[in-house]
Amino acid sequence: MNCPYCGKEMQKGAIFTGQALEWRHDNGDTNRAMWDRVRLCKLGWDGAELESDFCPDCRILIMPVPEVEAPLDAVKNKLKGLMNRTSGEIKKKKADFTADKDEREKQKRKTKDPWEV
């Protein structure tokens, strides 16, 4: 990638951190926890890594901002998927049980003496 300021070739690299990396919009609130956040990378087992390009002449760093799911959203989505699969399995088991029950009753009626009260 070429530097948008000087036009020279930028160096490929990555930013590493031991914690989640995020950009926060300063909305004037003194409580920094309430600032708008953009998560820049996922946090892995050995820290976070974000690919970037660096221009040593201009001292400019350019990095793409990937779509990163917040940890709680990821857990919610996994649970939602699990619930959907589970409810599908429950419906299937109920349908199988009902079909088996109907088949047993049908067999029972076949073997029953028609003259029996």
Coordinates of N, CA, C and O in Angstrom, one line a residue:
M1 N 0.9 -1.2 0.0 CA 0.0 0.0 0.0 C 0.9 1.2 0.0 O 1.9 1.3 0.7
N2 N 0.5 2.2 -0.7 CA 1.2 3.5 -0.8 C 0.7 4.5 0.3 O -0.5 4.5 0.5
C3 N 1.6 5.3 0.8 CA 1.2 6.3 1.8 C 0.3 7.3 1.1 O 0.7 7.9 0.1
P4 N -0.8 7.7 1.7 CA -1.7 8.7 1.1 C -1.1 10.1 1.2 O -1.5 11.0 0.5
Y5 N -0.1 10.3 2.0 CA 0.5 11.6 2.2 C 1.7 11.8 1.3 O 1.8 12.9 0.7
C6 N 2.7 10.9 1.3 CA 3.9 11.1 0.6 C 4.0 10.2 -0.7 O 4.8 10.4 -1.5
G7 N 3.1 9.2 -0.8 CA 3.1 8.3 -2.0 C 4.1 7.2 -1.9 O 4.1 6.4 -2.8
K8 N 5.0 7.1 -0.9 CA 5.9 6.0 -0.8 C 5.3 4.7 -0.3 O 4.2 4.7 0.3
E9 N 6.0 3.6 -0.6 CA 5.5 2.3 -0.2 C 5.5 2.2 1.4 O 6.5 2.6 2.0
M10 N 4.4 1.7 1.9 CA 4.3 1.6 3.3 C 4.7 0.2 3.8 O 4.7 -0.8 2.9
Q11 N 5.2 0.0 5.0 CA 5.6 -1.3 5.5 C 4.4 -2.0 6.1 O 3.6 -1.4 6.8
K12 N 4.3 -3.3 5.8 CA 3.2 -4.1 6.3 C 3.7 -4.6 7.7 O 4.8 -4.8 8.0
G13 N 2.7 -4.7 8.6 CA 3.0 -5.1 10.0 C 1.7 -5.3 10.7 O 0.7 -5.5 10.2
A14 N 1.8 -5.4 12.0 CA 0.7 -5.6 12.9 C 0.9 -4.9 14.2 O 2.0 -4.7 14.7
I15 N -0.2 -4.6 14.9 CA -0.2 -4.0 16.2 C -0.5 -5.2 17.1 O -1.5 -5.9 16.9
F16 N 0.3 -5.4 18.2 CA 0.0 -6.5 19.1 C -0.3 -5.8 20.5 O 0.3 -4.9 20.9
T17 N -1.2 -6.5 21.2 CA -1.6 -6.0 22.5 C -2.0 -7.2 23.4 O -2.5 -8.2 22.8
G18 N -1.8 -7.1 24.6 CA -2.3 -8.2 25.5 C -3.7 -8.1 25.9 O -4.3 -9.0 26.5
Q19 N -4.4 -7.0 25.5 CA -5.8 -6.8 25.8 C -6.5 -6.4 24.5 O -5.9 -6.3 23.5
A20 N -7.8 -6.3 24.7 CA -8.6 -5.9 23.5 C -8.2 -4.5 23.1 O -7.9 -3.7 23.9
L21 N -8.3 -4.3 21.8 CA -7.9 -3.0 21.2 C -9.1 -2.4 20.6 O -9.9 -3.0 19.9
E22 N -9.4 -1.2 21.1 CA -10.6 -0.5 20.6 C -10.3 1.0 20.5 O -9.4 1.6 21.2
W23 N -11.1 1.7 19.6 CA -11.1 3.1 19.5 C -12.3 3.6 20.2 O -13.4 3.1 20.0
R24 N -12.1 4.7 20.9 CA -13.3 5.3 21.6 C -13.5 6.8 21.2 O -12.5 7.6 21.1
H25 N -14.7 7.1 20.9 CA -15.1 8.4 20.5 C -15.3 9.3 21.7 O -16.0 8.9 22.6
D26 N -14.6 10.4 21.8 CA -14.7 11.3 22.9 C -16.0 12.1 22.7 O -16.0 13.1 21.9
N27 N -17.0 11.7 23.4 CA -18.3 12.4 23.3 C -18.5 13.5 24.4 O -19.6 14.0 24.6
G28 N -17.4 13.8 25.1 CA -17.5 14.9 26.1 C -17.9 14.3 27.5 O -17.9 15.1 28.5
D29 N -18.3 13.1 27.6 CA -18.7 12.5 28.8 C -17.4 12.2 29.6 O -16.4 11.7 29.1
T30 N -17.4 12.6 30.9 CA -16.2 12.3 31.7 C -16.1 10.8 32.1 O -15.0 10.4 32.4
N31 N -17.2 10.1 32.0 CA -17.1 8.7 32.3 C -16.7 8.0 31.0 O -17.5 7.7 30.1
R32 N -15.4 7.6 30.9 CA -14.9 7.0 29.7 C -15.5 5.7 29.4 O -15.5 5.3 28.2
A33 N -16.1 5.0 30.3 CA -16.8 3.7 30.1 C -18.0 3.9 29.2 O -18.5 3.0 28.5
M34 N -18.6 5.2 29.2 CA -19.8 5.5 28.4 C -19.4 6.0 27.0 O -20.3 6.2 26.2
W35 N -18.2 6.1 26.6 CA -17.8 6.6 25.3 C -18.2 5.5 24.3 O -18.2 4.3 24.5
D36 N -18.5 6.0 23.1 CA -18.8 5.1 21.9 C -17.5 4.4 21.6 O -16.4 5.0 21.5
R37 N -17.6 3.1 21.4 CA -16.4 2.3 21.1 C -16.5 1.6 19.8 O -17.6 1.2 19.3
V38 N -15.4 1.4 19.2 CA -15.3 0.6 18.0 C -14.2 -0.5 18.3 O -13.0 -0.1 18.5
R39 N -14.6 -1.7 18.3 CA -13.6 -2.8 18.6 C -12.8 -3.0 17.4 O -13.3 -3.2 16.3
L40 N -11.5 -3.0 17.5 CA -10.6 -3.0 16.3 C -10.1 -4.4 16.0 O -9.7 -4.7 14.9
C41 N -10.1 -5.3 17.0 CA -9.7 -6.7 16.7 C -10.2 -7.6 17.8 O -10.6 -7.2 18.9
K42 N -10.2 -8.9 17.5 CA -10.6 -9.9 18.5 C -9.4 -10.1 19.5 O -8.3 -10.0 19.1
L43 N -9.8 -10.5 20.7 CA -8.8 -10.9 21.7 C -8.6 -12.4 21.6 O -9.6 -13.1 21.8
G44 N -7.4 -12.8 21.3 CA -7.2 -14.3 21.3 C -6.5 -14.8 22.5 O -6.4 -14.0 23.5
W45 N -6.1 -16.0 22.5 CA -5.4 -16.6 23.7 C -4.1 -15.9 24.0 O -3.7 -15.8 25.1
D46 N -3.4 -15.5 22.9 CA -2.1 -14.9 23.2 C -2.1 -13.4 22.9 O -1.2 -12.8 22.4
G47 N -3.3 -12.7 23.2 CA -3.4 -11.3 23.0 C -4.1 -11.0 21.7 O -4.7 -11.8 21.1
A48 N -4.1 -9.7 21.3 CA -4.8 -9.2 20.2 C -3.8 -8.8 19.1 O -2.7 -8.4 19.4
E49 N -4.2 -8.9 17.8 CA -3.3 -8.6 16.7 C -4.2 -7.9 15.7 O -5.3 -8.3 15.3
L50 N -3.7 -6.7 15.2 CA -4.4 -6.0 14.1 C -3.4 -5.6 13.0 O -2.4 -5.0 13.3
E51 N -3.7 -6.2 11.8 CA -2.8 -5.9 10.7 C -2.8 -4.4 10.4 O -3.9 -3.8 10.5
S52 N -1.7 -3.8 9.9 CA -1.7 -2.4 9.6 C -0.5 -2.1 8.7 O 0.4 -2.9 8.5
D53 N -0.5 -0.9 8.1 CA 0.5 -0.4 7.2 C 1.1 0.8 7.9 O 0.4 1.7 8.4
F54 N 2.5 0.9 7.8 CA 3.1 2.0 8.5 C 4.1 2.8 7.5 O 4.8 2.1 6.8
C55 N 4.0 4.1 7.5 CA 4.9 4.9 6.7 C 6.0 5.5 7.6 O 5.6 6.3 8.5
P56 N 7.2 5.0 7.5 CA 8.2 5.5 8.5 C 8.6 7.0 8.2 O 9.0 7.7 9.1
D57 N 8.4 7.5 7.0 CA 8.7 8.9 6.7 C 7.7 9.8 7.3 O 8.0 10.9 7.9
C58 N 6.4 9.5 7.1 CA 5.3 10.4 7.6 C 4.9 10.0 9.0 O 4.1 10.8 9.7
R59 N 5.3 8.9 9.5 CA 4.9 8.4 10.8 C 3.4 8.2 10.9 O 2.8 8.6 11.8
I60 N 2.8 7.7 9.8 CA 1.4 7.4 9.7 C 1.1 5.9 9.8 O 1.9 5.1 9.1
L61 N 0.1 5.6 10.5 CA -0.3 4.2 10.6 C -1.7 4.0 10.0 O -2.6 4.8 10.4
I62 N -1.9 3.1 9.1 CA -3.2 2.9 8.5 C -3.6 1.5 8.8 O -2.8 0.5 8.5
M63 N -4.8 1.3 9.3 CA -5.2 0.0 9.6 C -6.7 -0.2 9.3 O -7.5 0.7 9.5
P64 N -7.1 -1.3 8.7 CA -8.5 -1.6 8.4 C -9.2 -1.9 9.7 O -8.6 -2.5 10.6
V65 N -10.4 -1.5 9.8 CA -11.2 -1.8 11.0 C -12.2 -3.0 10.6 O -13.2 -2.8 9.9
P66 N -11.9 -4.2 11.1 CA -12.8 -5.3 10.7 C -14.1 -5.3 11.5 O -14.2 -4.6 12.5
E67 N -15.0 -6.0 11.0 CA -16.3 -6.2 11.8 C -16.0 -7.2 12.9 O -15.7 -8.4 12.6
V68 N -15.9 -6.8 14.1 CA -15.6 -7.6 15.3 C -16.8 -7.7 16.2 O -17.3 -6.6 16.6
E69 N -17.2 -8.9 16.5 CA -18.4 -9.0 17.4 C -17.9 -8.8 18.9 O -16.9 -9.3 19.2
A70 N -18.7 -8.1 19.6 CA -18.4 -7.9 21.0 C -18.5 -9.3 21.7 O -19.3 -10.1 21.3
P71 N -17.7 -9.6 22.7 CA -17.8 -10.9 23.4 C -19.2 -11.3 23.8 O -19.6 -12.5 23.6
L72 N -19.9 -10.4 24.4 CA -21.3 -10.8 24.9 C -22.2 -11.1 23.7 O -23.0 -12.0 23.8
D73 N -22.0 -10.3 22.6 CA -22.9 -10.6 21.5 C -22.5 -12.0 20.9 O -23.4 -12.7 20.4
A74 N -21.2 -12.3 20.9 CA -20.8 -13.6 20.4 C -21.5 -14.8 21.2 O -22.0 -15.7 20.7
V75 N -21.5 -14.6 22.5 CA -22.1 -15.6 23.4 C -23.6 -15.7 23.2 O -24.1 -16.8 23.1
K76 N -24.2 -14.5 23.0 CA -25.7 -14.5 22.7 C -26.0 -15.2 21.4 O -26.9 -16.0 21.4
N77 N -25.2 -14.9 20.4 CA -25.4 -15.6 19.1 C -25.2 -17.1 19.2 O -26.0 -17.9 18.6
K78 N -24.2 -17.5 19.9 CA -24.0 -19.0 20.1 C -25.1 -19.6 20.8 O -25.6 -20.7 20.5
L79 N -25.6 -18.9 21.9 CA -26.7 -19.5 22.6 C -28.0 -19.5 21.8 O -28.8 -20.5 21.9
K80 N -28.2 -18.5 21.0 CA -29.3 -18.5 20.1 C -29.3 -19.6 19.1 O -30.3 -20.3 18.9
G81 N -28.1 -19.9 18.5 CA -28.0 -21.0 17.6 C -28.2 -22.3 18.3 O -28.9 -23.2 17.8
L82 N -27.7 -22.5 19.5 CA -27.9 -23.7 20.3 C -29.4 -23.9 20.6 O -29.9 -25.0 20.5
M83 N -30.1 -22.8 21.0 CA -31.5 -22.9 21.3 C -32.3 -23.3 20.1 O -33.2 -24.1 20.2
N84 N -31.9 -22.7 18.9 CA -32.6 -23.1 17.7 C -32.4 -24.6 17.4 O -33.4 -25.3 17.0
R85 N -31.2 -25.0 17.5 CA -30.9 -26.5 17.2 C -31.7 -27.3 18.2 O -32.2 -28.4 17.8
T86 N -31.6 -26.9 19.5 CA -32.3 -27.7 20.5 C -33.8 -27.8 20.3 O -34.4 -28.9 20.4
S87 N -34.4 -26.6 20.0 CA -35.8 -26.6 19.8 C -36.2 -27.5 18.5 O -37.2 -28.2 18.5
G88 N -35.4 -27.5 17.5 CA -35.6 -28.3 16.4 C -35.5 -29.8 16.7 O -36.3 -30.6 16.2
E89 N -34.5 -30.2 17.5 CA -34.4 -31.5 18.0 C -35.6 -31.9 18.8 O -36.1 -33.1 18.7
I90 N -36.1 -31.1 19.7 CA -37.2 -31.4 20.5 C -38.5 -31.6 19.7 O -39.2 -32.5 19.9
K91 N -38.7 -30.7 18.7 CA -39.8 -30.9 17.8 C -39.7 -32.2 17.0 O -40.7 -32.9 16.9
K92 N -38.5 -32.6 16.6 CA -38.3 -33.8 15.9 C -38.7 -35.0 16.8 O -39.3 -36.0 16.4
K93 N -38.2 -35.0 18.0 CA -38.4 -36.1 19.0 C -39.9 -36.2 19.3 O -40.4 -37.3 19.4
K94 N -40.6 -35.0 19.5 CA -42.0 -35.1 19.7 C -42.8 -35.7 18.5 O -43.7 -36.5 18.7
A95 N -42.4 -35.3 17.3 CA -43.0 -35.9 16.1 C -42.8 -37.4 16.0 O -43.7 -38.1 15.7
D96 N -41.5 -37.8 16.3 CA -41.2 -39.2 16.3 C -42.0 -40.0 17.3 O -42.5 -41.1 17.1
F97 N -42.1 -39.4 18.5 CA -42.9 -40.0 19.6 C -44.3 -40.2 19.2 O -45.0 -41.2 19.4
T98 N -44.9 -39.1 18.7 CA -46.3 -39.2 18.2 C -46.5 -40.2 17.1 O -47.5 -40.9 17.2
A99 N -45.6 -40.3 16.2 CA -45.7 -41.3 15.1 C -45.6 -42.7 15.7 O -46.4 -43.6 15.3
D100 N -44.7 -42.9 16.6 CA -44.6 -44.2 17.3 C -45.8 -44.6 18.0 O -46.3 -45.7 18.0
K101 N -46.4 -43.6 18.8 CA -47.6 -43.9 19.5 C -48.8 -44.2 18.6 O -49.5 -45.2 18.9
D102 N -48.9 -43.5 17.5 CA -50.0 -43.7 16.6 C -49.8 -45.1 16.0 O -50.8 -45.8 15.8
E103 N -48.6 -45.5 15.7 CA -48.3 -46.8 15.1 C -48.7 -47.9 16.1 O -49.3 -49.0 15.7
R104 N -48.3 -47.7 17.4 CA -48.6 -48.7 18.4 C -50.2 -48.9 18.5 O -50.7 -50.0 18.6
E105 N -50.9 -47.8 18.5 CA -52.3 -47.8 18.7 C -52.9 -48.5 17.4 O -53.9 -49.3 17.6
K106 N -52.4 -48.3 16.3 CA -52.9 -48.9 15.1 C -52.7 -50.4 15.1 O -53.6 -51.2 14.8
Q107 N -51.5 -50.8 15.6 CA -51.2 -52.3 15.7 C -52.1 -52.9 16.8 O -52.6 -54.0 16.6
K108 N -52.4 -52.1 17.8 CA -53.3 -52.6 18.9 C -54.7 -52.9 18.4 O -55.3 -53.9 18.7
R109 N -55.2 -51.9 17.5 CA -56.5 -52.1 17.0 C -56.6 -53.2 16.0 O -57.6 -53.9 15.9
K110 N -55.5 -53.5 15.3 CA -55.5 -54.7 14.4 C -55.6 -56.0 15.1 O -56.3 -56.9 14.6
T111 N -55.0 -56.1 16.3 CA -55.0 -57.4 17.0 C -56.2 -57.5 17.9 O -56.4 -58.6 18.5
K112 N -56.9 -56.5 18.1 CA -58.1 -56.5 19.0 C -59.2 -57.3 18.4 O -59.5 -57.2 17.2
D113 N -59.9 -58.1 19.2 CA -61.0 -58.9 18.8 C -62.2 -57.9 18.5 O -62.6 -57.1 19.4
P114 N -62.8 -57.9 17.3 CA -63.9 -57.0 17.0 C -65.1 -57.2 17.9 O -65.9 -56.3 18.0
W115 N -65.3 -58.4 18.4 CA -66.5 -58.7 19.2 C -66.3 -58.3 20.7 O -67.3 -58.4 21.5
E116 N -65.1 -58.0 21.0 CA -64.8 -57.7 22.4 C -65.3 -56.3 22.7 O -65.1 -55.3 22.0
V117 N -65.9 -56.1 23.9 CA -66.4 -54.8 24.3 C -65.4 -54.0 25.0 O -64.5 -54.2 25.6

